[in-house]
Structures are given as structure tokens and as C-alpha cells.
């Protein structure tokens, strides 16, 4: 399966399709950090929200690079479950690389600042919380991108529609007065939580929420792949 993960990552990179989501992410982060400097935890919380649709789009592109015939051959060679897992793992690895760029980028452009007062978080804590916020968004973004992939939607138009609806819903239903926030991953609630003191119970709740949402979405992806095999 590792060889299949490497094959898909190589195809993603060699075709040049990795450039589009990376450039889109850098552009979005440039606009975000161009408004002034902020504490790391707060800045990274918003960064995770901004990157969520980019990571989902990146996942869709990576999964769609492989031709349908080659994907079917991989299913025969390693089995359906391992073939699906290899694609998701490759998308997660690509997502981690994008997150690494997002964590370094604001320091290069002066978008974040260290603690300047007694009420500010220590720098190490802010960085750890920022990493946590991005890692919380990654599984849900991979799941959304997988649901929008060609293997599920069968057409580019439907795939774009799934991505758009998922990204917009994550913002609209993630607002503080949403009637059904549990329908979307907690990218906005996490950003709000990082804007102030974060209780341990809140962090546990947000983590469980994000993982549960991703698990349900990935179960839907697995079911869709089986039904369209």
C-alpha cells in the first residue's frame, strides 16, 4: 500500500496539479495576514478556516489525477479497502505538507507576533494550539475532498458542487448562532475558541466533534466507492 501512496503522490506532483491549491492557499494566507499582526493561536485558528476548502480541493485534485482504469487495477492488486486507504493517506500527507507551509508563512511576512503582555499566551502554547487547529481541520477536509472526487461524483460539475456546498456550509452552519452546527466540522468553533482562553474540556469536545464528523464522512465515501465499483 505504501508503494501505491507514493505512486499517487508522485502523480500529483509530476503533473503539476499540486501547484494550484498551494498557490491558492498562499494567496488566501497573504490576504489574511496582510491585515496586520496577531497572536499565533488566534491567527492560526483563522488560518485553519481559510485552508479548510483549500485542503479539500487539494484532496479532490490528488484523487482525480489517477486514471479510472489505473484505479480499478489498483483495486484488483491490493484490494478495495487498501486502495481507498492509500488515496486517503496520500491526501493526508499532501495536506500535512500544506499545513507546514501555512504554519511557517506568517512568520516570513510578519503576520504574527510573540506575546507582548501579561494576558497573552506563551509562544510555545500558541504554536501548539495553532498546529492543533490545523490538524483538526485536516481529516474533515480530506473527507470532503474524497466525497467530491470523481470516483464518487462521476463528473467535474458535481464534484465542484460538493466542494462548494461543503465549504460554504462549514462557514454558515459554523456561526455562533447556527441551528445545526453539528452538521459541519468545527473549523469556525475552533477559531472562536482560540480567540480567548481555551478550557481543556472544550478542546476535547472539539477534537471529538471533528473526528466524529470525519469518520461519518469517510464512511459515506467508503459506501459510495463500494456502490459504484
Coordinates of N, CA and C in Angstrom, one line a residue:
X1 N 0.8 -1.2 0.0 CA 0.0 0.0 0.0 C 0.9 1.3 0.0
X2 N 2.0 1.2 0.7 CA 2.9 2.3 0.7 C 3.4 2.7 -0.7
X3 N 3.6 1.7 -1.5 CA 4.0 2.0 -2.9 C 2.9 2.7 -3.7
X4 N 1.7 2.3 -3.4 CA 0.6 3.0 -4.0 C 0.4 4.4 -3.6
X5 N 0.7 4.7 -2.3 CA 0.7 6.0 -1.8 C 1.7 6.9 -2.5
X6 N 2.9 6.3 -2.6 CA 4.0 7.0 -3.3 C 3.7 7.3 -4.7
X7 N 3.0 6.3 -5.4 CA 2.7 6.5 -6.8 C 1.7 7.6 -7.0
X8 N 0.7 7.7 -6.1 CA -0.3 8.8 -6.2 C 0.3 10.1 -5.8
X9 N 1.2 10.2 -4.9 CA 1.8 11.5 -4.6 C 2.7 11.9 -5.7
X10 N 3.4 10.9 -6.3 CA 4.3 11.3 -7.5 C 3.5 11.8 -8.6
X11 N 2.3 11.1 -8.9 CA 1.5 11.6 -10.0 C 0.9 13.0 -9.7
X12 N 0.6 13.3 -8.5 CA 0.1 14.6 -8.1 C 1.1 15.7 -8.3
X13 N 2.4 15.3 -8.0 CA 3.5 16.3 -8.1 C 4.0 16.5 -9.5
X14 N 4.2 15.4 -10.2 CA 4.8 15.4 -11.5 C 3.8 16.0 -12.6
X15 N 2.6 15.9 -12.4 CA 1.6 16.5 -13.4 C 1.5 18.0 -13.1
X16 N 2.1 18.5 -12.1 CA 2.0 20.0 -11.8 C 0.7 20.4 -11.1
X17 N -0.2 19.4 -10.9 CA -1.5 19.8 -10.3 C -1.4 20.2 -8.8
X18 N -0.3 19.9 -8.2 CA -0.2 20.3 -6.8 C 0.0 21.9 -6.7
X19 N 0.4 22.5 -7.8 CA 0.6 24.0 -7.7 C -0.6 24.8 -7.5
X20 N -1.7 24.4 -8.1 CA -2.9 25.2 -8.0 C -3.4 25.4 -6.5
X21 N -3.6 24.3 -5.7 CA -4.1 24.5 -4.4 C -3.0 25.2 -3.5
X22 N -1.7 24.9 -3.7 CA -0.7 25.6 -2.9 C -0.7 27.1 -3.2
X23 N -0.8 27.5 -4.5 CA -0.8 28.9 -4.8 C -2.1 29.6 -4.2
X24 N -3.2 28.9 -4.3 CA -4.5 29.4 -3.8 C -4.4 29.6 -2.3
X25 N -3.7 28.6 -1.6 CA -3.6 28.7 -0.2 C -2.7 29.9 0.2
X26 N -1.6 30.0 -0.5 CA -0.7 31.2 -0.2 C -1.3 32.5 -0.5
X27 N -2.1 32.6 -1.6 CA -2.8 33.8 -1.8 C -3.8 34.1 -0.7
X28 N -4.6 33.1 -0.3 CA -5.5 33.4 0.8 C -4.8 33.8 2.1
X29 N -3.7 33.1 2.4 CA -3.0 33.4 3.6 C -2.4 34.8 3.5
X30 N -1.9 35.2 2.3 CA -1.4 36.5 2.1 C -2.4 37.6 2.4
X31 N -3.6 37.4 1.9 CA -4.7 38.3 2.2 C -5.0 38.4 3.7
X32 N -5.0 37.2 4.3 CA -5.3 37.1 5.7 C -4.3 37.8 6.6
X33 N -3.0 37.6 6.4 CA -2.0 38.2 7.2 C -1.6 39.6 6.8
X34 N -2.2 40.0 5.6 CA -1.9 41.4 5.2 C -2.6 42.4 6.0
X35 N -3.6 42.0 6.8 CA -4.4 43.0 7.6 C -3.7 43.4 8.9
X36 N -2.6 42.8 9.3 CA -1.9 43.2 10.5 C -1.4 42.0 11.3
X37 N -0.8 42.2 12.3 CA -0.2 41.1 13.1 C -1.1 40.7 14.2
X38 N -1.0 39.4 14.6 CA -1.9 38.9 15.6 C -1.1 37.8 16.4
X39 N -1.7 37.4 17.5 CA -1.1 36.4 18.3 C -1.2 35.0 17.6
X40 N -0.2 34.1 17.7 CA -0.2 32.9 16.9 C -1.5 32.1 17.0
X41 N -2.0 31.8 18.2 CA -3.2 30.9 18.3 C -4.4 31.5 17.6
X42 N -4.6 32.8 17.8 CA -5.7 33.4 17.1 C -5.6 33.5 15.6
X43 N -4.3 33.8 15.2 CA -4.1 33.8 13.7 C -4.2 32.5 13.1
X44 N -3.6 31.5 13.7 CA -3.7 30.1 13.2 C -5.1 29.5 13.2
X45 N -5.9 30.0 14.2 CA -7.3 29.5 14.2 C -8.0 30.0 12.9
X46 N -7.8 31.2 12.5 CA -8.5 31.7 11.3 C -7.8 31.1 10.1
X47 N -6.5 30.9 10.1 CA -5.8 30.2 9.0 C -6.4 28.9 8.7
X48 N -6.7 28.1 9.8 CA -7.3 26.8 9.6 C -8.6 26.9 8.9
X49 N -9.4 27.9 9.2 CA -10.7 28.1 8.5 C -10.5 28.4 7.0
X50 N -9.5 29.2 6.7 CA -9.2 29.6 5.4 C -8.7 28.4 4.6
X51 N -7.9 27.6 5.2 CA -7.3 26.5 4.5 C -8.2 25.3 4.3
X52 N -9.3 25.2 5.1 CA -10.2 24.1 5.0 C -10.6 23.8 3.6
X53 N -11.2 24.8 2.8 CA -11.6 24.4 1.5 C -10.4 24.2 0.5
X54 N -9.3 24.8 0.8 CA -8.1 24.5 0.0 C -7.6 23.1 0.2
X55 N -7.6 22.6 1.4 CA -7.2 21.2 1.7 C -8.2 20.2 1.0
X56 N -9.5 20.6 1.1 CA -10.5 19.7 0.5 C -10.3 19.7 -1.0
X57 N -10.1 20.8 -1.6 CA -9.8 20.9 -3.1 C -8.6 20.1 -3.5
X58 N -7.5 20.3 -2.7 CA -6.3 19.6 -2.9 C -6.5 18.1 -2.9
X59 N -7.3 17.6 -2.0 CA -7.6 16.2 -1.9 C -8.3 15.7 -3.1
X60 N -9.3 16.5 -3.6 CA -10.1 16.1 -4.8 C -9.1 16.0 -6.0
X61 N -8.2 17.0 -6.1 CA -7.3 17.0 -7.3 C -6.4 15.8 -7.2
X62 N -5.9 15.5 -6.0 CA -5.0 14.3 -5.9 C -5.7 13.0 -6.3
X63 N -6.9 12.8 -5.8 CA -7.6 11.6 -6.0 C -8.1 11.5 -7.5
X64 N -8.3 12.7 -8.2 CA -8.7 12.7 -9.5 C -7.6 12.5 -10.6
X65 N -6.3 12.7 -10.1 CA -5.2 12.6 -11.0 C -5.1 11.2 -11.6
X66 N -5.3 10.2 -10.8 CA -5.2 8.8 -11.3 C -6.3 8.5 -12.3
X67 N -6.0 7.9 -13.4 CA -7.0 7.5 -14.4 C -7.9 6.4 -13.8
X68 N -9.1 6.3 -14.3 CA -10.1 5.4 -13.7 C -9.6 3.9 -13.9
X69 N -9.0 3.6 -15.1 CA -8.5 2.3 -15.3 C -7.4 1.9 -14.3
X70 N -6.5 2.8 -14.1 CA -5.4 2.6 -13.2 C -6.0 2.4 -11.8
X71 N -7.0 3.1 -11.4 CA -7.6 3.0 -10.1 C -8.2 1.6 -9.9
X72 N -8.9 1.1 -11.0 CA -9.5 -0.2 -10.9 C -8.5 -1.3 -10.9
X73 N -7.4 -1.1 -11.5 CA -6.3 -2.1 -11.5 C -5.7 -2.1 -10.0
X74 N -5.6 -1.0 -9.4 CA -5.1 -0.9 -8.0 C -6.1 -1.6 -7.1
X75 N -7.4 -1.5 -7.3 CA -8.3 -2.2 -6.5 C -8.1 -3.7 -6.6
X76 N -7.9 -4.2 -7.8 CA -7.6 -5.6 -8.0 C -6.3 -6.1 -7.4
X77 N -5.3 -5.2 -7.5 CA -4.0 -5.6 -7.0 C -3.9 -5.6 -5.5
X78 N -4.4 -4.6 -4.8 CA -4.2 -4.5 -3.3 C -5.5 -4.7 -2.6
X79 N -6.7 -4.7 -3.3 CA -8.0 -4.9 -2.6 C -8.6 -3.5 -2.5
X80 N -10.0 -3.5 -2.4 CA -10.7 -2.2 -2.4 C -10.4 -1.4 -1.2
X81 N -10.3 -2.0 0.0 CA -10.1 -1.2 1.2 C -8.7 -0.6 1.2
X82 N -7.7 -1.3 0.9 CA -6.4 -0.8 0.8 C -6.2 0.3 -0.3
X83 N -6.9 0.1 -1.4 CA -6.8 1.1 -2.4 C -7.4 2.4 -2.0
X84 N -8.6 2.4 -1.3 CA -9.2 3.6 -0.8 C -8.3 4.2 0.3
X85 N -7.8 3.4 1.2 CA -6.9 3.9 2.2 C -5.7 4.6 1.7
X86 N -5.1 4.0 0.6 CA -3.9 4.6 0.0 C -4.2 6.0 -0.5
X87 N -5.3 6.2 -1.2 CA -5.7 7.5 -1.7 C -5.8 8.5 -0.5
X88 N -6.5 8.1 0.5 CA -6.8 9.0 1.7 C -5.5 9.3 2.4
X89 N -4.6 8.3 2.5 CA -3.3 8.6 3.2 C -2.4 9.5 2.3
X90 N -2.5 9.3 1.0 CA -1.7 10.2 0.2 C -2.2 11.7 0.3
X91 N -3.6 11.8 0.4 CA -4.1 13.1 0.5 C -3.8 13.7 1.9
X92 N -3.7 12.9 2.9 CA -3.3 13.4 4.3 C -1.9 13.9 4.3
X93 N -1.0 13.1 3.6 CA 0.4 13.5 3.5 C 0.5 14.9 2.8
X94 N -0.2 15.0 1.7 CA -0.1 16.3 1.0 C -0.7 17.4 1.8
X95 N -1.7 17.1 2.6 CA -2.3 18.1 3.4 C -1.4 18.5 4.5
X96 N -0.6 17.6 5.1 CA 0.4 17.9 6.1 C 1.4 18.8 5.6
X97 N 1.8 18.6 4.3 CA 2.8 19.5 3.7 C 2.3 20.9 3.6
X98 N 1.0 21.0 3.2 CA 0.4 22.3 3.0 C 0.3 23.0 4.4
X99 N -0.1 22.3 5.4 CA -0.2 22.8 6.7 C 1.2 23.3 7.2
X100 N 2.2 22.6 6.9 CA 3.6 23.0 7.3 C 3.9 24.4 6.7
X101 N 3.6 24.5 5.4 CA 3.8 25.8 4.8 C 2.9 26.9 5.4
X102 N 1.7 26.6 5.8 CA 0.8 27.6 6.4 C 1.3 28.0 7.8
X103 N 2.0 27.1 8.5 CA 2.5 27.4 9.8 C 3.7 28.3 9.8
X104 N 4.5 28.2 8.7 CA 5.7 29.0 8.6 C 5.5 30.3 7.9
X105 N 4.5 30.3 7.0 CA 4.3 31.5 6.1 C 4.1 32.8 6.9
X106 N 3.3 32.9 8.0 CA 3.0 34.2 8.6 C 4.3 34.7 9.3
X107 N 5.2 33.9 9.7 CA 6.5 34.4 10.2 C 7.3 35.1 9.2
X108 N 7.2 34.6 7.9 CA 8.0 35.2 6.9 C 7.5 36.5 6.4
X109 N 6.2 36.8 6.6 CA 5.6 38.0 6.1 C 5.2 38.9 7.3
X110 N 5.6 38.6 8.5 CA 5.3 39.4 9.7 C 3.9 39.4 10.1
X111 N 3.2 38.3 9.9 CA 1.7 38.3 10.2 C 1.4 37.9 11.6
X112 N 2.4 37.4 12.3 CA 2.2 37.1 13.7 C 3.2 37.7 14.6
X113 N 2.9 37.8 15.9 CA 3.8 38.3 16.8 C 3.9 37.5 18.1
X114 N 4.9 37.6 18.8 CA 5.0 36.9 20.1 C 4.2 37.6 21.2
X115 N 4.2 37.0 22.4 CA 3.4 37.6 23.5 C 4.0 39.0 23.8
X116 N 3.1 40.0 24.0 CA 3.5 41.3 24.3 C 2.9 41.8 25.6
X117 N 2.1 41.0 26.3 CA 1.5 41.5 27.5 C 1.3 40.3 28.5
X118 N 0.9 40.6 29.7 CA 0.7 39.5 30.7 C -0.4 38.6 30.4
X119 N -1.4 39.0 29.6 CA -2.5 38.2 29.3 C -2.4 37.4 28.0
X120 N -1.2 37.5 27.3 CA -1.0 36.8 26.1 C -0.5 35.4 26.4
X121 N -0.8 34.4 25.5 CA -0.3 33.1 25.7 C 1.2 33.0 25.4
X122 N 1.9 32.1 26.1 CA 3.3 31.9 25.7 C 3.4 31.4 24.3
X123 N 4.5 31.7 23.7 CA 4.7 31.4 22.2 C 4.5 30.0 21.9
X124 N 5.1 29.1 22.8 CA 5.1 27.7 22.5 C 3.6 27.2 22.6
X125 N 2.8 27.7 23.5 CA 1.4 27.3 23.6 C 0.6 27.8 22.4
X126 N 0.9 29.0 22.0 CA 0.2 29.5 20.8 C 0.5 28.7 19.5
X127 N 1.8 28.3 19.4 CA 2.1 27.4 18.2 C 1.5 26.1 18.3
X128 N 1.5 25.5 19.5 CA 0.9 24.2 19.7 C -0.6 24.2 19.4
X129 N -1.3 25.2 19.9 CA -2.7 25.4 19.6 C -3.0 25.6 18.1
X130 N -2.1 26.4 17.5 CA -2.3 26.6 16.0 C -2.1 25.3 15.2
X131 N -1.1 24.5 15.6 CA -0.9 23.2 15.0 C -2.2 22.3 15.2
X132 N -2.7 22.3 16.4 CA -3.9 21.5 16.7 C -5.1 22.0 15.9
X133 N -5.3 23.3 15.7 CA -6.4 23.8 14.9 C -6.3 23.3 13.5
X134 N -5.1 23.3 12.9 CA -4.9 22.8 11.5 C -5.1 21.3 11.4
X135 N -4.5 20.6 12.4 CA -4.7 19.1 12.3 C -6.1 18.7 12.6
X136 N -6.9 19.5 13.3 CA -8.3 19.3 13.5 C -9.1 19.4 12.2
X137 N -8.7 20.4 11.3 CA -9.4 20.6 10.1 C -9.0 19.6 9.0
X138 N -7.8 19.0 9.1 CA -7.3 18.2 8.0 C -8.2 16.9 7.8
X139 N -8.6 16.1 8.8 CA -9.4 14.9 8.4 C -10.7 15.2 7.8
X140 N -11.4 16.3 8.3 CA -12.6 16.7 7.7 C -12.4 17.2 6.2
X141 N -11.3 17.9 6.0 CA -11.1 18.4 4.6 C -10.8 17.3 3.7
X142 N -10.0 16.3 4.1 CA -9.7 15.1 3.3 C -11.0 14.4 3.0
X143 N -11.9 14.2 4.0 CA -13.2 13.5 3.8 C -14.0 14.3 2.8
X144 N -14.1 15.6 2.9 CA -14.9 16.4 2.0 C -14.4 16.3 0.6
X145 N -13.1 16.4 0.5 CA -12.4 16.2 -0.9 C -12.7 14.9 -1.5
X146 N -12.6 13.8 -0.6 CA -12.9 12.5 -1.1 C -14.3 12.3 -1.6
X147 N -15.3 12.9 -0.9 CA -16.7 12.9 -1.3 C -16.9 13.6 -2.6
X148 N -16.0 14.6 -2.9 CA -16.2 15.4 -4.1 C -15.4 14.8 -5.3
X149 N -14.6 13.7 -5.0 CA -13.8 13.1 -6.1 C -14.6 12.5 -7.2
X150 N -13.9 12.3 -8.3 CA -14.6 11.8 -9.5 C -15.1 10.3 -9.3
X151 N -14.4 9.6 -8.4 CA -14.9 8.2 -8.1 C -16.2 8.2 -7.5
X152 N -16.6 9.3 -6.8 CA -18.0 9.4 -6.2 C -18.9 10.2 -7.0
X153 N -18.5 11.3 -7.5 CA -19.5 12.2 -8.2 C -19.7 11.9 -9.7
X154 N -18.6 11.3 -10.3 CA -18.6 10.9 -11.7 C -18.5 12.1 -12.7
X155 N -18.6 13.3 -12.2 CA -18.4 14.5 -13.1 C -17.8 15.6 -12.4
X156 N -17.1 16.5 -13.2 CA -16.4 17.6 -12.6 C -17.4 18.6 -12.0
X157 N -18.6 18.8 -12.6 CA -19.6 19.7 -12.1 C -20.1 19.3 -10.8
X158 N -20.5 18.0 -10.6 CA -21.0 17.6 -9.3 C -19.9 17.7 -8.3
X159 N -18.7 17.4 -8.7 CA -17.6 17.5 -7.7 C -17.4 18.9 -7.2
X160 N -17.4 19.9 -8.1 CA -17.3 21.3 -7.7 C -18.5 21.7 -6.8
X161 N -19.7 21.2 -7.1 CA -20.8 21.5 -6.3 C -20.7 20.9 -4.9
X162 N -20.2 19.7 -4.7 CA -20.0 19.1 -3.4 C -19.0 19.9 -2.6
X163 N -17.9 20.3 -3.3 CA -16.9 21.1 -2.6 C -17.4 22.5 -2.1
X164 N -18.2 23.1 -3.0 CA -18.7 24.5 -2.7 C -19.7 24.4 -1.6
X165 N -20.6 23.4 -1.7 CA -21.7 23.3 -0.7 C -21.0 23.0 0.7
X166 N -20.0 22.1 0.7 CA -19.3 21.7 1.9 C -18.6 22.9 2.5
X167 N -17.9 23.7 1.7 CA -17.1 24.8 2.2 C -18.0 25.9 2.8
X168 N -19.1 26.2 2.0 CA -20.0 27.3 2.4 C -20.8 26.8 3.7
X169 N -21.2 25.6 3.7 CA -21.9 25.1 4.9 C -21.0 25.1 6.1
X170 N -19.7 24.9 6.0 CA -18.8 24.9 7.1 C -18.8 26.3 7.8
X171 N -18.9 27.3 6.9 CA -18.9 28.7 7.4 C -20.3 29.1 8.0
X172 N -21.3 28.8 7.2 CA -22.7 29.3 7.6 C -23.2 28.5 8.8
X173 N -23.0 27.2 8.8 CA -23.5 26.4 9.9 C -22.5 26.5 11.1
X174 N -21.3 27.0 10.9 CA -20.4 27.1 12.0 C -20.5 28.4 12.7
X175 N -21.4 29.3 12.3 CA -21.6 30.5 13.1 C -22.1 30.3 14.5
X176 N -21.9 31.2 15.3 CA -22.2 31.0 16.8 C -23.6 30.7 17.0
X177 N -24.5 31.3 16.2 CA -26.0 31.1 16.4 C -26.6 30.1 15.5
X178 N -25.8 29.2 14.9 CA -26.3 28.2 14.0 C -27.3 27.2 14.6
X179 N -28.3 26.8 13.9 CA -29.3 25.9 14.4 C -28.8 24.5 14.4
X180 N -27.8 24.2 13.5 CA -27.4 22.8 13.4 C -25.9 22.8 13.2
X181 N -25.1 23.2 14.1 CA -23.6 23.3 13.9 C -23.0 21.9 13.8
X182 N -23.6 20.9 14.3 CA -23.1 19.5 14.3 C -23.1 18.9 12.8
X183 N -23.8 19.6 11.9 CA -23.8 19.1 10.5 C -22.5 19.3 9.8
X184 N -21.6 20.2 10.3 CA -20.3 20.5 9.7 C -19.2 20.4 10.7
X185 N -18.0 20.2 10.2 CA -16.8 20.1 11.1 C -16.6 21.4 11.8
X186 N -16.0 21.4 13.0 CA -15.9 22.6 13.9 C -14.7 23.5 13.5
X187 N -14.6 23.9 12.3 CA -13.5 24.8 11.9 C -13.7 26.2 12.5
X188 N -14.9 26.7 12.4 CA -15.2 28.0 12.9 C -15.3 28.0 14.5
X189 N -15.9 27.0 15.1 CA -15.9 27.0 16.6 C -14.5 26.9 17.1
X190 N -13.6 26.2 16.4 CA -12.2 26.1 16.9 C -11.5 27.5 16.8
X191 N -11.8 28.2 15.7 CA -11.2 29.6 15.6 C -11.7 30.5 16.7
X192 N -13.0 30.4 17.0 CA -13.5 31.2 18.1 C -12.9 30.8 19.4
X193 N -12.7 29.5 19.6 CA -12.2 29.1 20.9 C -10.8 29.6 21.1
X194 N -10.0 29.7 20.0 CA -8.6 30.1 20.1 C -8.5 31.6 20.3
X195 N -9.6 32.3 20.1 CA -9.5 33.8 20.2 C -9.5 34.2 21.7
X196 N -9.8 33.3 22.6 CA -9.8 33.5 24.0 C -9.2 32.4 24.8
X197 N -9.4 32.3 26.1 CA -8.9 31.2 26.9 C -9.6 29.9 26.4
X198 N -8.9 28.8 26.4 CA -9.4 27.6 25.9 C -9.4 26.6 27.0
X199 N -10.6 26.1 27.5 CA -10.7 25.1 28.5 C -10.3 23.8 27.9
X200 N -9.8 22.9 28.8 CA -9.4 21.6 28.3 C -10.6 20.8 27.8
X201 N -11.7 21.0 28.5 CA -13.0 20.2 28.1 C -13.4 20.7 26.7
X202 N -13.3 22.0 26.4 CA -13.6 22.5 25.1 C -12.7 21.9 24.0
X203 N -11.5 21.8 24.3 CA -10.5 21.2 23.4 C -10.9 19.7 23.1
X204 N -11.2 19.0 24.1 CA -11.6 17.6 24.0 C -12.9 17.5 23.1
X205 N -13.8 18.3 23.4 CA -15.1 18.3 22.7 C -14.9 18.6 21.2
X206 N -14.1 19.6 20.9 CA -13.9 20.0 19.5 C -13.1 18.9 18.8
X207 N -12.2 18.3 19.5 CA -11.4 17.2 18.8 C -12.4 16.0 18.5
X208 N -13.2 15.6 19.5 CA -14.1 14.5 19.3 C -15.1 14.8 18.2
X209 N -15.6 16.1 18.2 CA -16.5 16.5 17.1 C -15.9 16.4 15.8
X210 N -14.7 16.9 15.6 CA -14.0 16.9 14.3 C -13.8 15.4 13.8
X211 N -13.3 14.6 14.7 CA -13.0 13.2 14.4 C -14.3 12.4 14.0
X212 N -15.4 12.7 14.8 CA -16.6 12.0 14.5 C -17.2 12.4 13.2
X213 N -17.1 13.7 12.9 CA -17.6 14.2 11.6 C -16.8 13.6 10.4
X214 N -15.5 13.6 10.6 CA -14.7 13.0 9.5 C -15.0 11.5 9.4
X215 N -15.2 10.8 10.5 CA -15.4 9.4 10.4 C -16.7 9.1 9.7
X216 N -17.8 9.9 9.9 CA -19.1 9.7 9.3 C -18.9 10.0 7.8
X217 N -18.2 11.1 7.4 CA -18.0 11.4 6.0 C -17.2 10.4 5.3
X218 N -16.2 9.9 6.0 CA -15.3 8.8 5.3 C -16.1 7.5 5.2
X219 N -17.0 7.2 6.1 CA -17.8 6.1 6.0 C -18.7 6.2 4.7
X220 N -19.2 7.4 4.5 CA -20.0 7.7 3.3 C -19.2 7.6 2.1
X221 N -18.0 8.0 2.1 CA -17.1 7.8 1.0 C -16.8 6.3 0.7
X222 N -16.6 5.5 1.7 CA -16.4 4.1 1.5 C -17.6 3.4 0.9
X223 N -18.8 3.8 1.5 CA -20.0 3.3 0.9 C -20.2 3.6 -0.5
X224 N -19.9 4.9 -0.9 CA -20.1 5.4 -2.2 C -19.1 4.7 -3.2
X225 N -17.9 4.4 -2.7 CA -17.0 3.7 -3.6 C -17.4 2.3 -3.8
X226 N -18.0 1.6 -2.8 CA -18.4 0.2 -2.9 C -19.6 0.2 -3.9
X227 N -20.5 1.1 -3.8 CA -21.7 1.1 -4.6 C -21.5 1.4 -6.0
X228 N -20.3 2.1 -6.3 CA -20.0 2.5 -7.7 C -18.9 1.7 -8.3
X229 N -18.5 0.6 -7.6 CA -17.4 -0.3 -8.0 C -17.8 -1.0 -9.3

